[in-house]
Amino acid sequence: MTINALPKVELHLHLEGAAPPGFIRGLAKEKHMDIAGIFDERGHYAYKDFWHFLKVYEAATETLKTPMDYHRLTLAVLEESAASGVIYSETFLSPDFCGGRDLGAWREYVHAIREAADQAQRDMGITLRGIVTVIRHFGPDKARETARCAVETAGDFITGFGMAGDELAGKPKHFAYAFDMAREAGLRLTAHAGEWGGPQSIRDALADLKVERIGHGVRAIEDLALVDELAEKGVVLEVCPGSNIALGVFPAWRKHPIAELFRREVKVTVSTDDPPFFHTTMANEYDRLAEAFEWDDGVFRKIARTSLDAAFCDEDTRAQILKRLEAADA
Ligand code: ADE
Ligand code: ZN
């Protein structure tokens, strides 16, 4: 089996960030909104750096105004994922963008997203779970409201709680209360760290938020004692190499630390983050990694298993996905 044909498990995908630009332009047209400024002349998302990227991202979400918009978005995104061979995916969802953290509205958005996920499961054979996500630069008060939405909808579809946004805004401990609420509701935890912040940012997320996975985490490579600790404790890193390279965290694929982290037995996984923003897909991530590090299909099979073991899903779902991974080993 070629690397590209391998079934893939993706743990780190922002739903709005995965919106194809044409889809967002279509919504803007329907709603008579002018958002031409967020695209370049070829129609791709245009941004100067990470902080500008966050602004463009938020501007694109302005077009997503109803649960039905999110239903359509979910189908459009899962179609792209399935075309890349993804069979299981977890997506970050933000009550900030889905109804402004109003609980009643949030329930309607979750219902619509879930319906689309069920349809995609039937039609495309891809399974989706949702991770409710705090936007860090919106601050701890909004994070607590977000946690309330998460707690009220926790179940077999909303299975996780996380934090994205500007890693340099505030400290993890400011968000500890929100994460405690989510943990007590049985949600599994992850937080972005070690993308724009260094090793201390990762240490703080682990100590103060008690997360079991770290979004990115790649700047752990600056502190080998931390790398050893991650390996020992089995902390899973949701690594998004194409995102890191597009945003300038590392200058080139060969300079990306994923291979060194893997060699040092850290549990690394591979995801796309916000694929159209970074001109990538899961198939592209696999191709570029194979090329940069001469990884063979054995490495990718191991990464898919690590991802599935770390997935925020129930054991029946894990067993079903495992069967599909094993069928590809035969
Ligand atoms: N939100 C969407 N993509 C993100 C990233 N790469 N880092 C932090 N927040 C994000
Ligand atoms: Zn992310």
Short mmCIF file of C-alpha atoms and ligand atoms in Angstrom, two decimals:
data_model
loop_
_atom_site.label_atom_id
_atom_site.label_comp_id
_atom_site.label_asym_id
_atom_site.label_seq_id
_atom_site.Cartn_x
_atom_site.Cartn_y
_atom_site.Cartn_z
CA MET A 1 0.00 0.00 0.00
CA THR A 2 1.37 3.45 -0.87
CA ILE A 3 1.79 6.01 1.92
CA ASN A 4 -0.94 8.09 0.43
CA ALA A 5 -3.48 5.27 0.49
CA LEU A 6 -2.95 4.65 4.24
CA PRO A 7 -5.99 5.36 6.42
CA LYS A 8 -5.33 8.46 8.52
CA VAL A 9 -6.38 9.70 11.95
CA GLU A 10 -6.37 13.47 12.50
CA LEU A 11 -6.57 14.98 15.99
CA HIS A 12 -6.00 18.71 15.41
CA LEU A 13 -8.28 20.50 12.96
CA HIS A 14 -10.04 23.83 13.48
CA LEU A 15 -13.43 23.65 11.76
CA GLU A 16 -13.51 27.31 10.67
CA GLY A 17 -9.81 27.15 9.80
CA ALA A 18 -10.54 24.24 7.48
CA ALA A 19 -13.15 26.20 5.50
CA PRO A 20 -12.24 26.24 1.81
CA PRO A 21 -11.88 29.89 0.70
CA GLY A 22 -14.45 29.35 -2.07
CA PHE A 23 -16.95 28.17 0.52
CA ILE A 24 -16.45 31.32 2.61
CA ARG A 25 -16.68 33.52 -0.50
CA GLY A 26 -19.96 31.78 -1.39
CA LEU A 27 -21.42 32.48 2.06
CA ALA A 28 -20.25 36.12 1.89
CA LYS A 29 -21.97 36.52 -1.49
CA GLU A 30 -25.24 35.03 -0.21
CA LYS A 31 -25.15 37.47 2.71
CA HIS A 32 -24.00 40.50 0.70
CA MET A 33 -20.86 40.82 2.81
CA ASP A 34 -17.63 42.27 1.49
CA ILE A 35 -14.68 40.25 2.79
CA ALA A 36 -12.49 40.55 -0.32
CA GLY A 37 -9.67 41.93 1.88
CA ILE A 38 -8.91 38.54 3.40
CA PHE A 39 -8.01 36.92 0.07
CA ASP A 40 -5.07 37.37 -2.30
CA GLU A 41 -5.40 37.79 -6.07
CA ARG A 42 -5.55 34.00 -6.56
CA GLY A 43 -8.39 33.69 -4.07
CA HIS A 44 -6.32 32.16 -1.27
CA TYR A 45 -6.45 33.40 2.31
CA ALA A 46 -3.87 36.20 2.71
CA TYR A 47 -2.07 37.02 5.96
CA LYS A 48 1.32 38.44 6.96
CA ASP A 49 2.08 36.54 10.15
CA PHE A 50 0.41 34.47 12.87
CA TRP A 51 -1.33 37.40 14.55
CA HIS A 52 -2.65 38.63 11.23
CA PHE A 53 -3.68 35.04 10.48
CA LEU A 54 -5.84 35.07 13.64
CA LYS A 55 -7.54 38.26 12.41
CA VAL A 56 -8.18 36.87 8.92
CA TYR A 57 -9.48 33.66 10.51
CA GLU A 58 -11.92 35.64 12.67
CA ALA A 59 -13.00 37.75 9.66
CA ALA A 60 -13.77 34.56 7.70
CA THR A 61 -15.91 33.25 10.59
CA GLU A 62 -18.07 36.40 10.32
CA THR A 63 -19.74 34.78 7.32
CA LEU A 64 -20.78 31.75 9.41
CA LYS A 65 -23.94 33.03 11.01
CA THR A 66 -26.35 30.12 11.45
CA PRO A 67 -26.34 26.45 12.48
CA MET A 68 -27.12 25.59 8.84
CA ASP A 69 -23.94 27.42 7.76
CA TYR A 70 -22.01 25.15 10.13
CA HIS A 71 -23.84 22.10 8.82
CA ARG A 72 -22.68 22.97 5.30
CA LEU A 73 -19.18 23.81 6.56
CA THR A 74 -18.85 20.47 8.34
CA LEU A 75 -19.78 18.55 5.20
CA ALA A 76 -17.40 20.61 3.04
CA VAL A 77 -14.53 20.06 5.49
CA LEU A 78 -15.14 16.33 5.95
CA GLU A 79 -15.29 15.85 2.20
CA GLU A 80 -11.75 17.24 1.93
CA SER A 81 -10.54 15.12 4.87
CA ALA A 82 -12.07 11.94 3.48
CA ALA A 83 -10.48 12.63 0.09
CA SER A 84 -7.11 12.59 1.90
CA GLY A 85 -7.82 9.18 3.43
CA VAL A 86 -8.82 10.43 6.89
CA ILE A 87 -11.15 7.95 8.59
CA TYR A 88 -11.34 9.59 12.02
CA SER A 89 -11.07 13.28 12.82
CA GLU A 90 -11.38 15.57 15.80
CA THR A 91 -12.31 19.17 15.27
CA PHE A 92 -12.03 22.24 17.46
CA LEU A 93 -15.36 24.05 17.86
CA SER A 94 -15.73 27.45 19.51
CA PRO A 95 -18.94 28.69 21.16
CA ASP A 96 -17.35 32.14 20.64
CA PHE A 97 -18.02 31.76 16.90
CA CYS A 98 -21.13 29.57 17.25
CA GLY A 99 -23.71 31.81 18.87
CA GLY A 100 -21.46 34.04 20.99
CA ARG A 101 -21.36 31.57 23.93
CA ASP A 102 -25.13 31.68 24.34
CA LEU A 103 -25.97 28.17 25.59
CA GLY A 104 -29.26 27.82 23.70
CA ALA A 105 -27.66 28.89 20.43
CA TRP A 106 -24.63 26.69 21.07
CA ARG A 107 -26.88 23.62 21.46
CA GLU A 108 -28.39 24.35 18.04
CA TYR A 109 -24.95 24.68 16.44
CA VAL A 110 -23.78 21.41 18.00
CA HIS A 111 -26.94 19.69 16.78
CA ALA A 112 -26.38 20.92 13.22
CA ILE A 113 -22.67 19.99 13.20
CA ARG A 114 -23.48 16.59 14.60
CA GLU A 115 -26.14 15.94 11.97
CA ALA A 116 -23.62 16.76 9.26
CA ALA A 117 -21.08 14.46 10.95
CA ASP A 118 -23.64 11.62 10.97
CA GLN A 119 -24.30 12.20 7.28
CA ALA A 120 -20.55 12.17 6.53
CA GLN A 121 -20.19 8.95 8.51
CA ARG A 122 -22.87 7.33 6.33
CA ASP A 123 -21.78 8.78 2.98
CA MET A 124 -18.01 9.09 3.30
CA GLY A 125 -17.04 6.64 6.06
CA ILE A 126 -15.39 9.32 8.21
CA THR A 127 -16.01 9.67 11.96
CA LEU A 128 -15.94 13.07 13.68
CA ARG A 129 -15.73 14.14 17.31
CA GLY A 130 -15.79 17.72 18.66
CA ILE A 131 -13.42 19.47 21.08
CA VAL A 132 -14.91 22.64 22.57
CA THR A 133 -12.23 25.27 22.42
CA VAL A 134 -11.42 28.39 24.38
CA ILE A 135 -9.89 31.25 22.39
CA ARG A 136 -7.05 32.29 24.67
CA HIS A 137 -6.83 35.95 23.65
CA PHE A 138 -10.56 36.39 24.42
CA GLY A 139 -9.58 35.97 28.11
CA PRO A 140 -10.49 33.81 31.14
CA ASP A 141 -14.03 35.19 31.68
CA LYS A 142 -15.12 34.13 28.22
CA ALA A 143 -13.27 30.85 28.75
CA ARG A 144 -15.52 30.06 31.72
CA GLU A 145 -18.63 30.75 29.60
CA THR A 146 -17.16 28.48 26.93
CA ALA A 147 -16.55 25.79 29.55
CA ARG A 148 -20.19 26.02 30.60
CA CYS A 149 -21.25 25.39 27.01
CA ALA A 150 -18.85 22.44 26.89
CA VAL A 151 -20.13 20.96 30.16
CA GLU A 152 -23.76 21.23 29.02
CA THR A 153 -23.12 19.44 25.73
CA ALA A 154 -20.51 16.90 26.84
CA GLY A 155 -21.36 13.43 25.60
CA ASP A 156 -20.56 11.02 22.82
CA PHE A 157 -19.96 13.75 20.22
CA ILE A 158 -18.49 16.59 22.30
CA THR A 159 -15.72 14.63 23.97
CA GLY A 160 -12.93 17.13 24.56
CA PHE A 161 -12.05 20.60 25.74
CA GLY A 162 -9.12 22.67 24.54
CA MET A 163 -7.55 26.06 24.11
CA ALA A 164 -6.33 27.77 20.93
CA GLY A 165 -5.61 31.38 19.98
CA ASP A 166 -2.70 33.61 20.88
CA GLU A 167 -0.38 31.57 23.08
CA LEU A 168 1.39 34.72 24.22
CA ALA A 169 -1.83 36.16 25.73
CA GLY A 170 -2.27 35.40 29.44
CA LYS A 171 -0.99 32.36 31.33
CA PRO A 172 -2.42 28.83 31.43
CA LYS A 173 -3.18 29.19 35.15
CA HIS A 174 -5.72 31.94 34.28
CA PHE A 175 -7.70 29.27 32.47
CA ALA A 176 -7.40 26.56 35.13
CA TYR A 177 -10.96 27.07 36.40
CA ALA A 178 -12.43 26.53 32.92
CA PHE A 179 -10.34 23.38 32.46
CA ASP A 180 -11.34 22.09 35.90
CA MET A 181 -15.01 22.50 34.95
CA ALA A 182 -14.47 20.56 31.73
CA ARG A 183 -12.48 17.79 33.44
CA GLU A 184 -15.18 17.34 36.07
CA ALA A 185 -17.73 16.91 33.27
CA GLY A 186 -15.67 14.01 31.92
CA LEU A 187 -14.17 15.87 28.97
CA ARG A 188 -10.67 14.98 27.78
CA LEU A 189 -8.21 17.86 27.68
CA THR A 190 -5.74 19.42 25.25
CA ALA A 191 -4.20 22.89 24.89
CA HIS A 192 -2.13 24.67 22.26
CA ALA A 193 1.35 25.29 23.67
CA GLY A 194 4.91 25.26 22.41
CA GLU A 195 3.97 26.80 19.05
CA TRP A 196 4.66 30.51 19.81
CA GLY A 197 5.75 29.97 23.40
CA GLY A 198 8.85 28.01 24.39
CA PRO A 199 9.28 24.99 26.69
CA GLN A 200 7.98 26.82 29.76
CA SER A 201 4.66 27.38 28.01
CA ILE A 202 4.33 23.59 27.60
CA ARG A 203 5.33 22.93 31.19
CA ASP A 204 2.71 25.45 32.38
CA ALA A 205 -0.05 23.93 30.26
CA LEU A 206 0.71 20.48 31.64
CA ALA A 207 1.00 21.61 35.27
CA ASP A 208 -1.83 24.16 35.42
CA LEU A 209 -4.40 22.71 33.01
CA LYS A 210 -3.55 19.01 33.46
CA VAL A 211 -4.00 18.31 29.77
CA GLU A 212 -3.15 14.91 28.34
CA ARG A 213 -2.39 16.20 24.84
CA ILE A 214 -0.59 19.32 23.67
CA GLY A 215 -1.51 21.14 20.45
CA HIS A 216 1.80 21.55 18.58
CA GLY A 217 4.28 21.21 21.48
CA VAL A 218 7.11 21.25 18.97
CA ARG A 219 9.19 23.89 20.72
CA ALA A 220 9.84 21.28 23.42
CA ILE A 221 12.83 20.52 21.22
CA GLU A 222 14.54 23.58 22.78
CA ASP A 223 14.73 21.70 26.12
CA LEU A 224 15.76 18.05 25.92
CA ALA A 225 14.89 17.43 29.57
CA LEU A 226 11.32 18.37 28.69
CA VAL A 227 11.44 16.11 25.63
CA ASP A 228 12.44 13.20 27.89
CA GLU A 229 9.65 14.07 30.31
CA LEU A 230 7.06 14.14 27.51
CA ALA A 231 8.28 10.75 26.31
CA GLU A 232 8.26 9.27 29.80
CA LYS A 233 4.81 10.56 30.69
CA GLY A 234 3.36 9.63 27.31
CA VAL A 235 2.11 13.14 26.57
CA VAL A 236 0.76 13.19 23.02
CA LEU A 237 1.77 16.02 20.70
CA GLU A 238 -0.68 17.10 18.00
CA VAL A 239 2.01 18.11 15.53
CA CYS A 240 1.03 20.17 12.47
CA PRO A 241 4.24 20.47 10.45
CA GLY A 242 2.81 22.26 7.38
CA SER A 243 1.16 24.84 9.64
CA ASN A 244 4.46 25.46 11.48
CA ILE A 245 6.33 25.94 8.23
CA ALA A 246 3.68 28.18 6.64
CA LEU A 247 3.62 30.37 9.76
CA GLY A 248 7.41 30.47 10.08
CA VAL A 249 7.83 28.55 13.35
CA PHE A 250 10.46 26.51 11.46
CA PRO A 251 12.07 27.52 8.17
CA ALA A 252 11.73 24.26 6.16
CA TRP A 253 10.40 20.70 6.31
CA ARG A 254 13.86 19.24 6.91
CA LYS A 255 14.33 21.63 9.86
CA HIS A 256 11.08 20.57 11.53
CA PRO A 257 11.68 18.74 14.86
CA ILE A 258 8.98 16.06 14.40
CA ALA A 259 11.52 13.45 13.30
CA GLU A 260 13.81 14.15 16.27
CA LEU A 261 10.86 14.04 18.68
CA PHE A 262 9.76 10.74 17.14
CA ARG A 263 13.32 9.39 17.43
CA ARG A 264 13.32 10.39 21.10
CA GLU A 265 10.09 8.39 21.58
CA VAL A 266 7.71 11.26 22.12
CA LYS A 267 4.17 10.30 21.07
CA VAL A 268 3.86 12.46 17.96
CA THR A 269 0.80 12.59 15.72
CA VAL A 270 0.26 14.46 12.43
CA SER A 271 -2.52 16.96 11.64
CA THR A 272 -3.21 19.90 9.34
CA ASP A 273 -4.49 22.59 11.79
CA ASP A 274 -6.13 24.96 9.23
CA PRO A 275 -5.40 23.25 5.91
CA PRO A 276 -6.44 25.82 3.27
CA PHE A 277 -4.64 28.61 5.14
CA PHE A 278 -1.45 26.59 4.89
CA HIS A 279 -2.02 25.08 1.44
CA THR A 280 -1.97 21.60 2.82
CA THR A 281 -3.99 18.40 3.26
CA MET A 282 -3.34 15.25 5.30
CA ALA A 283 -2.10 13.55 2.12
CA ASN A 284 0.31 16.45 1.54
CA GLU A 285 1.59 16.29 5.14
CA TYR A 286 2.36 12.58 4.69
CA ASP A 287 4.09 13.19 1.33
CA ARG A 288 6.25 16.06 2.62
CA LEU A 289 7.24 14.13 5.76
CA ALA A 290 8.12 11.03 3.74
CA GLU A 291 10.26 13.17 1.46
CA ALA A 292 11.96 15.23 4.20
CA PHE A 293 12.78 12.37 6.58
CA GLU A 294 12.66 9.29 4.34
CA TRP A 295 9.85 7.93 6.48
CA ASP A 296 8.37 4.69 5.19
CA ASP A 297 4.85 3.41 5.64
CA GLY A 298 5.85 1.74 8.96
CA VAL A 299 6.37 5.15 10.56
CA PHE A 300 3.02 6.42 9.33
CA ARG A 301 1.24 3.27 10.52
CA LYS A 302 2.77 3.80 13.96
CA ILE A 303 1.69 7.45 13.97
CA ALA A 304 -1.87 6.49 13.03
CA ARG A 305 -1.97 4.00 15.93
CA THR A 306 -0.57 6.58 18.36
CA SER A 307 -3.26 9.01 17.17
CA LEU A 308 -6.05 6.50 17.58
CA ASP A 309 -4.83 5.50 21.06
CA ALA A 310 -4.93 9.21 22.02
CA ALA A 311 -8.28 9.95 20.36
CA PHE A 312 -11.00 11.44 22.54
CA CYS A 313 -13.62 8.83 21.66
CA ASP A 314 -15.39 5.94 23.37
CA GLU A 315 -13.88 2.46 23.27
CA ASP A 316 -16.39 1.04 20.75
CA THR A 317 -15.51 3.76 18.27
CA ARG A 318 -11.79 3.21 18.89
CA ALA A 319 -12.22 -0.53 18.24
CA GLN A 320 -14.08 0.12 14.98
CA ILE A 321 -11.41 2.51 13.72
CA LEU A 322 -8.68 0.09 14.82
CA LYS A 323 -10.24 -2.61 12.64
CA ARG A 324 -9.97 -0.31 9.66
CA LEU A 325 -6.32 0.50 10.41
CA GLU A 326 -5.55 -3.20 10.81
CA ALA A 327 -7.33 -4.06 7.56
CA ALA A 328 -4.86 -1.72 5.84
CA ASP A 329 -1.94 -3.60 7.45
CA ALA A 330 -2.98 -6.86 5.85
N1 ADE B 1 -6.35 28.78 15.82
C1 ADE B 1 -6.35 28.28 14.59
N2 ADE B 1 -5.12 27.85 14.25
C2 ADE B 1 -4.32 28.11 15.31
C3 ADE B 1 -2.95 27.91 15.57
N3 ADE B 1 -2.12 27.35 14.69
N4 ADE B 1 -2.48 28.30 16.77
C4 ADE B 1 -3.29 28.86 17.66
N5 ADE B 1 -4.59 29.07 17.46
C5 ADE B 1 -5.10 28.70 16.29
ZN ZN B 2 -4.38 24.66 16.11
#
